[in-house]
C-alpha cells in the first residue's frame, strides 16, 4: 500500500519536472509552432506557461549613437508590439497575467524575468544558422549563455503557423 502510494508520488513528481515554462517570442509568424510545442510540454508537466516579448531600443539597431529623437517612433513600436503580443496570447489562450512585454536587450530581459518569475525552463526558436550567419550570433545562443535555468531551442521551420 505504502509502496504503491510512493510509486504514484514518484510518477507525479517525474511528470512535473518543469513548473514554469517561459517562451520568448519575436512576434514573427514562425513563433506559433514554438508556442504550441512549449504548451504541449507545459501540459505534460502541469507547468505554468508564460510568454514574453522584448522591444529592443531603436538606437541599438543603429549602433547606439543616433543624432535624433526616436522617442515617438519607439512609443509606436511599443504599441504595435503590445497589439501583436495580445493577438498571440488570445490565439493560444494564454492568460493576461502570464503575458509580459519588456523593453531592453532580449537576453538580459528574458533572464531577468525568468529569475523574477521562478521559471525553470526558457523556450526560444532557433533558425539553426550556420556559416557566416552563425558568426553573427543569434538570440537563441545569446539566451543560452548565462541562463538561470534550462533552455530549449525549438527548430524553426520555413513554413509558418
Ligand atoms: P533570432 O536569433 O533573432 O532569429 O531569434 C531566435 C529566437 O529568439 C526567436 O524565435 C525568439 O524565440 C527569440 N527572440 C528573438 N528576438 C526576441 C525578442 N525581441 N523578444 C523575445 N524573444 C526574442
PDB file of C-alpha atoms and ligand atoms in Angstrom:
ATOM      1  CA  UNK A   1       0.000   0.000   0.000  1.00  0.00           C
ATOM      2  CA  UNK A   2       2.721   2.436   1.065  1.00  0.00           C
ATOM      3  CA  UNK A   3       4.913   1.308  -1.840  1.00  0.00           C
ATOM      4  CA  UNK A   4       2.049   1.867  -4.309  1.00  0.00           C
ATOM      5  CA  UNK A   5       1.474   5.359  -2.903  1.00  0.00           C
ATOM      6  CA  UNK A   6       5.181   6.111  -3.163  1.00  0.00           C
ATOM      7  CA  UNK A   7       5.235   4.930  -6.804  1.00  0.00           C
ATOM      8  CA  UNK A   8       2.258   7.140  -7.575  1.00  0.00           C
ATOM      9  CA  UNK A   9       4.003  10.105  -5.957  1.00  0.00           C
ATOM     10  CA  UNK A  10       7.225   9.321  -7.867  1.00  0.00           C
ATOM     11  CA  UNK A  11       5.311   9.221 -11.165  1.00  0.00           C
ATOM     12  CA  UNK A  12       3.576  12.512 -10.339  1.00  0.00           C
ATOM     13  CA  UNK A  13       6.858  14.129  -9.365  1.00  0.00           C
ATOM     14  CA  UNK A  14       8.677  12.987 -12.502  1.00  0.00           C
ATOM     15  CA  UNK A  15       5.766  14.281 -14.626  1.00  0.00           C
ATOM     16  CA  UNK A  16       6.232  17.684 -13.008  1.00  0.00           C
ATOM     17  CA  UNK A  17       9.851  18.147 -13.996  1.00  0.00           C
ATOM     18  CA  UNK A  18       9.179  21.736 -15.027  1.00  0.00           C
ATOM     19  CA  UNK A  19       6.923  24.037 -13.061  1.00  0.00           C
ATOM     20  CA  UNK A  20       7.056  27.269 -15.014  1.00  0.00           C
ATOM     21  CA  UNK A  21       7.934  27.491 -18.701  1.00  0.00           C
ATOM     22  CA  UNK A  22       8.719  30.860 -20.247  1.00  0.00           C
ATOM     23  CA  UNK A  23       8.517  31.203 -24.034  1.00  0.00           C
ATOM     24  CA  UNK A  24      10.313  34.141 -25.651  1.00  0.00           C
ATOM     25  CA  UNK A  25       8.809  35.230 -28.954  1.00  0.00           C
ATOM     26  CA  UNK A  26       9.902  37.787 -31.529  1.00  0.00           C
ATOM     27  CA  UNK A  27       6.252  38.037 -32.734  1.00  0.00           C
ATOM     28  CA  UNK A  28       7.057  36.559 -36.167  1.00  0.00           C
ATOM     29  CA  UNK A  29       4.645  34.024 -37.683  1.00  0.00           C
ATOM     30  CA  UNK A  30       7.110  31.185 -37.175  1.00  0.00           C
ATOM     31  CA  UNK A  31       6.637  31.562 -33.383  1.00  0.00           C
ATOM     32  CA  UNK A  32       3.301  29.716 -33.472  1.00  0.00           C
ATOM     33  CA  UNK A  33       4.771  26.192 -33.672  1.00  0.00           C
ATOM     34  CA  UNK A  34       7.258  27.104 -30.919  1.00  0.00           C
ATOM     35  CA  UNK A  35       4.390  28.165 -28.653  1.00  0.00           C
ATOM     36  CA  UNK A  36       2.405  25.030 -29.469  1.00  0.00           C
ATOM     37  CA  UNK A  37       5.349  22.778 -28.653  1.00  0.00           C
ATOM     38  CA  UNK A  38       6.078  24.605 -25.399  1.00  0.00           C
ATOM     39  CA  UNK A  39       2.404  24.442 -24.429  1.00  0.00           C
ATOM     40  CA  UNK A  40       2.335  20.688 -25.027  1.00  0.00           C
ATOM     41  CA  UNK A  41       5.382  20.363 -22.789  1.00  0.00           C
ATOM     42  CA  UNK A  42       3.779  22.567 -20.126  1.00  0.00           C
ATOM     43  CA  UNK A  43       0.610  20.465 -20.215  1.00  0.00           C
ATOM     44  CA  UNK A  44       2.552  17.234 -19.833  1.00  0.00           C
ATOM     45  CA  UNK A  45       4.316  18.667 -16.752  1.00  0.00           C
ATOM     46  CA  UNK A  46       1.266  20.557 -15.491  1.00  0.00           C
ATOM     47  CA  UNK A  47       3.531  23.600 -15.565  1.00  0.00           C
ATOM     48  CA  UNK A  48       2.599  27.260 -15.639  1.00  0.00           C
ATOM     49  CA  UNK A  49       3.116  28.824 -19.059  1.00  0.00           C
ATOM     50  CA  UNK A  50       4.214  32.401 -19.770  1.00  0.00           C
ATOM     51  CA  UNK A  51       5.070  34.426 -22.868  1.00  0.00           C
ATOM     52  CA  UNK A  52       7.494  37.298 -23.196  1.00  0.00           C
ATOM     53  CA  UNK A  53       8.427  39.708 -25.954  1.00  0.00           C
ATOM     54  CA  UNK A  54      11.172  42.299 -25.700  1.00  0.00           C
ATOM     55  CA  UNK A  55      11.034  45.568 -27.578  1.00  0.00           C
ATOM     56  CA  UNK A  56      14.608  46.465 -28.409  1.00  0.00           C
ATOM     57  CA  UNK A  57      15.748  50.095 -28.182  1.00  0.00           C
ATOM     58  CA  UNK A  58      15.768  51.528 -31.693  1.00  0.00           C
ATOM     59  CA  UNK A  59      19.104  53.215 -31.063  1.00  0.00           C
ATOM     60  CA  UNK A  60      20.635  49.744 -30.632  1.00  0.00           C
ATOM     61  CA  UNK A  61      19.788  48.916 -34.247  1.00  0.00           C
ATOM     62  CA  UNK A  62      21.762  51.995 -35.337  1.00  0.00           C
ATOM     63  CA  UNK A  63      24.780  51.126 -33.235  1.00  0.00           C
ATOM     64  CA  UNK A  64      23.776  53.153 -30.184  1.00  0.00           C
ATOM     65  CA  UNK A  65      24.522  56.698 -31.341  1.00  0.00           C
ATOM     66  CA  UNK A  66      21.648  58.393 -33.171  1.00  0.00           C
ATOM     67  CA  UNK A  67      21.609  62.168 -33.638  1.00  0.00           C
ATOM     68  CA  UNK A  68      17.791  62.455 -33.457  1.00  0.00           C
ATOM     69  CA  UNK A  69      14.914  61.917 -31.055  1.00  0.00           C
ATOM     70  CA  UNK A  70      13.442  58.447 -31.560  1.00  0.00           C
ATOM     71  CA  UNK A  71      11.027  58.531 -28.619  1.00  0.00           C
ATOM     72  CA  UNK A  72       7.834  58.907 -30.726  1.00  0.00           C
ATOM     73  CA  UNK A  73       8.855  56.108 -33.071  1.00  0.00           C
ATOM     74  CA  UNK A  74       9.865  53.977 -30.116  1.00  0.00           C
ATOM     75  CA  UNK A  75       6.465  54.521 -28.477  1.00  0.00           C
ATOM     76  CA  UNK A  76       4.723  53.470 -31.711  1.00  0.00           C
ATOM     77  CA  UNK A  77       6.886  50.387 -31.926  1.00  0.00           C
ATOM     78  CA  UNK A  78       5.987  49.522 -28.334  1.00  0.00           C
ATOM     79  CA  UNK A  79       2.237  49.903 -29.006  1.00  0.00           C
ATOM     80  CA  UNK A  80       2.453  47.746 -32.146  1.00  0.00           C
ATOM     81  CA  UNK A  81       4.319  45.082 -30.192  1.00  0.00           C
ATOM     82  CA  UNK A  82       1.639  45.189 -27.471  1.00  0.00           C
ATOM     83  CA  UNK A  83      -1.139  44.652 -30.046  1.00  0.00           C
ATOM     84  CA  UNK A  84       0.691  41.820 -31.718  1.00  0.00           C
ATOM     85  CA  UNK A  85       1.520  40.153 -28.402  1.00  0.00           C
ATOM     86  CA  UNK A  86      -2.176  40.413 -27.438  1.00  0.00           C
ATOM     87  CA  UNK A  87      -3.095  38.628 -30.677  1.00  0.00           C
ATOM     88  CA  UNK A  88      -0.627  35.835 -29.865  1.00  0.00           C
ATOM     89  CA  UNK A  89      -1.911  35.380 -26.312  1.00  0.00           C
ATOM     90  CA  UNK A  90      -5.528  35.346 -27.498  1.00  0.00           C
ATOM     91  CA  UNK A  91      -4.829  32.814 -30.204  1.00  0.00           C
ATOM     92  CA  UNK A  92      -3.010  30.494 -27.796  1.00  0.00           C
ATOM     93  CA  UNK A  93      -5.262  31.092 -24.776  1.00  0.00           C
ATOM     94  CA  UNK A  94      -2.511  32.498 -22.572  1.00  0.00           C
ATOM     95  CA  UNK A  95      -3.948  34.307 -19.513  1.00  0.00           C
ATOM     96  CA  UNK A  96      -3.264  38.065 -19.448  1.00  0.00           C
ATOM     97  CA  UNK A  97      -1.253  37.799 -16.222  1.00  0.00           C
ATOM     98  CA  UNK A  98       1.165  35.366 -17.937  1.00  0.00           C
ATOM     99  CA  UNK A  99       1.939  37.799 -20.764  1.00  0.00           C
ATOM    100  CA  UNK A 100       4.994  40.039 -20.460  1.00  0.00           C
ATOM    101  CA  UNK A 101       6.190  42.909 -22.621  1.00  0.00           C
ATOM    102  CA  UNK A 102       9.556  44.363 -21.738  1.00  0.00           C
ATOM    103  CA  UNK A 103      11.932  46.947 -23.139  1.00  0.00           C
ATOM    104  CA  UNK A 104      15.657  46.399 -23.476  1.00  0.00           C
ATOM    105  CA  UNK A 105      18.124  43.787 -24.585  1.00  0.00           C
ATOM    106  CA  UNK A 106      16.407  40.384 -25.181  1.00  0.00           C
ATOM    107  CA  UNK A 107      18.935  38.171 -23.358  1.00  0.00           C
ATOM    108  CA  UNK A 108      19.074  40.405 -20.320  1.00  0.00           C
ATOM    109  CA  UNK A 109      15.304  40.884 -20.056  1.00  0.00           C
ATOM    110  CA  UNK A 110      14.485  37.200 -20.662  1.00  0.00           C
ATOM    111  CA  UNK A 111      16.947  36.145 -17.939  1.00  0.00           C
ATOM    112  CA  UNK A 112      15.641  38.822 -15.587  1.00  0.00           C
ATOM    113  CA  UNK A 113      12.007  37.772 -15.994  1.00  0.00           C
ATOM    114  CA  UNK A 114      12.850  34.057 -15.764  1.00  0.00           C
ATOM    115  CA  UNK A 115      14.544  34.700 -12.423  1.00  0.00           C
ATOM    116  CA  UNK A 116      11.886  37.058 -11.169  1.00  0.00           C
ATOM    117  CA  UNK A 117       9.069  34.628 -12.020  1.00  0.00           C
ATOM    118  CA  UNK A 118      10.909  31.493 -10.875  1.00  0.00           C
ATOM    119  CA  UNK A 119      10.837  29.920 -14.348  1.00  0.00           C
ATOM    120  CA  UNK A 120      12.710  26.641 -14.694  1.00  0.00           C
ATOM    121  CA  UNK A 121      12.676  26.492 -18.470  1.00  0.00           C
ATOM    122  CA  UNK A 122      13.060  29.110 -21.204  1.00  0.00           C
ATOM    123  CA  UNK A 123      11.939  28.182 -24.720  1.00  0.00           C
ATOM    124  CA  UNK A 124      13.220  30.032 -27.793  1.00  0.00           C
ATOM    125  CA  UNK A 125      13.050  29.488 -31.516  1.00  0.00           C
ATOM    126  CA  UNK A 126      16.224  28.599 -33.369  1.00  0.00           C
ATOM    127  CA  UNK A 127      16.926  29.228 -37.021  1.00  0.00           C
ATOM    128  CA  UNK A 128      19.777  26.732 -36.941  1.00  0.00           C
ATOM    129  CA  UNK A 129      22.163  29.207 -38.514  1.00  0.00           C
ATOM    130  CA  UNK A 130      25.484  28.116 -39.909  1.00  0.00           C
ATOM    131  CA  UNK A 131      28.447  29.661 -41.696  1.00  0.00           C
ATOM    132  CA  UNK A 132      28.711  33.448 -41.559  1.00  0.00           C
ATOM    133  CA  UNK A 133      25.250  33.817 -40.024  1.00  0.00           C
ATOM    134  CA  UNK A 134      26.417  31.706 -37.067  1.00  0.00           C
ATOM    135  CA  UNK A 135      29.332  34.068 -36.515  1.00  0.00           C
ATOM    136  CA  UNK A 136      26.907  36.973 -36.337  1.00  0.00           C
ATOM    137  CA  UNK A 137      25.180  35.186 -33.480  1.00  0.00           C
ATOM    138  CA  UNK A 138      21.557  34.541 -32.639  1.00  0.00           C
ATOM    139  CA  UNK A 139      19.181  35.332 -29.839  1.00  0.00           C
ATOM    140  CA  UNK A 140      18.856  31.615 -29.052  1.00  0.00           C
ATOM    141  CA  UNK A 141      22.643  31.362 -28.499  1.00  0.00           C
ATOM    142  CA  UNK A 142      22.628  34.570 -26.567  1.00  0.00           C
ATOM    143  CA  UNK A 143      19.830  33.403 -24.247  1.00  0.00           C
ATOM    144  CA  UNK A 144      21.602  30.103 -23.603  1.00  0.00           C
ATOM    145  CA  UNK A 145      24.702  31.805 -22.193  1.00  0.00           C
ATOM    146  CA  UNK A 146      24.350  32.535 -18.512  1.00  0.00           C
ATOM    147  CA  UNK A 147      20.720  31.376 -18.432  1.00  0.00           C
ATOM    148  CA  UNK A 148      19.333  30.956 -14.902  1.00  0.00           C
ATOM    149  CA  UNK A 149      17.574  27.686 -15.899  1.00  0.00           C
ATOM    150  CA  UNK A 150      17.253  25.118 -18.689  1.00  0.00           C
ATOM    151  CA  UNK A 151      16.854  26.445 -22.240  1.00  0.00           C
ATOM    152  CA  UNK A 152      15.053  24.636 -25.039  1.00  0.00           C
ATOM    153  CA  UNK A 153      15.742  25.796 -28.595  1.00  0.00           C
ATOM    154  CA  UNK A 154      12.928  24.739 -30.937  1.00  0.00           C
ATOM    155  CA  UNK A 155      13.985  24.493 -34.546  1.00  0.00           C
ATOM    156  CA  UNK A 156      12.065  26.993 -36.627  1.00  0.00           C
ATOM    157  CA  UNK A 157      10.605  25.684 -39.847  1.00  0.00           C
ATOM    158  CA  UNK A 158      10.445  27.781 -43.014  1.00  0.00           C
ATOM    159  CA  UNK A 159       6.728  27.187 -43.406  1.00  0.00           C
ATOM    160  CA  UNK A 160       4.630  29.133 -40.891  1.00  0.00           C
ATOM    161  CA  UNK A 161       1.705  28.789 -38.432  1.00  0.00           C
TER     162      UNK A 161
HETATM  163  P1  LIG B   1      16.816  35.275 -33.737  1.00  0.00           P
HETATM  164  O1  LIG B   1      18.061  34.620 -33.315  1.00  0.00           O
HETATM  165  O2  LIG B   1      16.808  36.758 -33.503  1.00  0.00           O
HETATM  166  O3  LIG B   1      16.411  34.905 -35.109  1.00  0.00           O
HETATM  167  O4  LIG B   1      15.631  34.762 -32.783  1.00  0.00           O
HETATM  168  C1  LIG B   1      15.504  33.429 -32.426  1.00  0.00           C
HETATM  169  C2  LIG B   1      14.516  33.327 -31.284  1.00  0.00           C
HETATM  170  O5  LIG B   1      14.878  34.180 -30.209  1.00  0.00           O
HETATM  171  C3  LIG B   1      13.080  33.723 -31.613  1.00  0.00           C
HETATM  172  O6  LIG B   1      12.359  32.669 -32.229  1.00  0.00           O
HETATM  173  C4  LIG B   1      12.557  34.012 -30.218  1.00  0.00           C
HETATM  174  O7  LIG B   1      12.294  32.801 -29.513  1.00  0.00           O
HETATM  175  C5  LIG B   1      13.745  34.694 -29.559  1.00  0.00           C
HETATM  176  N1  LIG B   1      13.704  36.166 -29.735  1.00  0.00           N
HETATM  177  C6  LIG B   1      14.323  36.909 -30.681  1.00  0.00           C
HETATM  178  N2  LIG B   1      14.056  38.221 -30.524  1.00  0.00           N
HETATM  179  C7  LIG B   1      13.233  38.300 -29.458  1.00  0.00           C
HETATM  180  C8  LIG B   1      12.581  39.385 -28.783  1.00  0.00           C
HETATM  181  N3  LIG B   1      12.739  40.652 -29.189  1.00  0.00           N
HETATM  182  N4  LIG B   1      11.807  39.113 -27.729  1.00  0.00           N
HETATM  183  C9  LIG B   1      11.653  37.828 -27.294  1.00  0.00           C
HETATM  184  N5  LIG B   1      12.233  36.774 -27.882  1.00  0.00           N
HETATM  185  C10 LIG B   1      13.010  37.005 -28.944  1.00  0.00           C
END
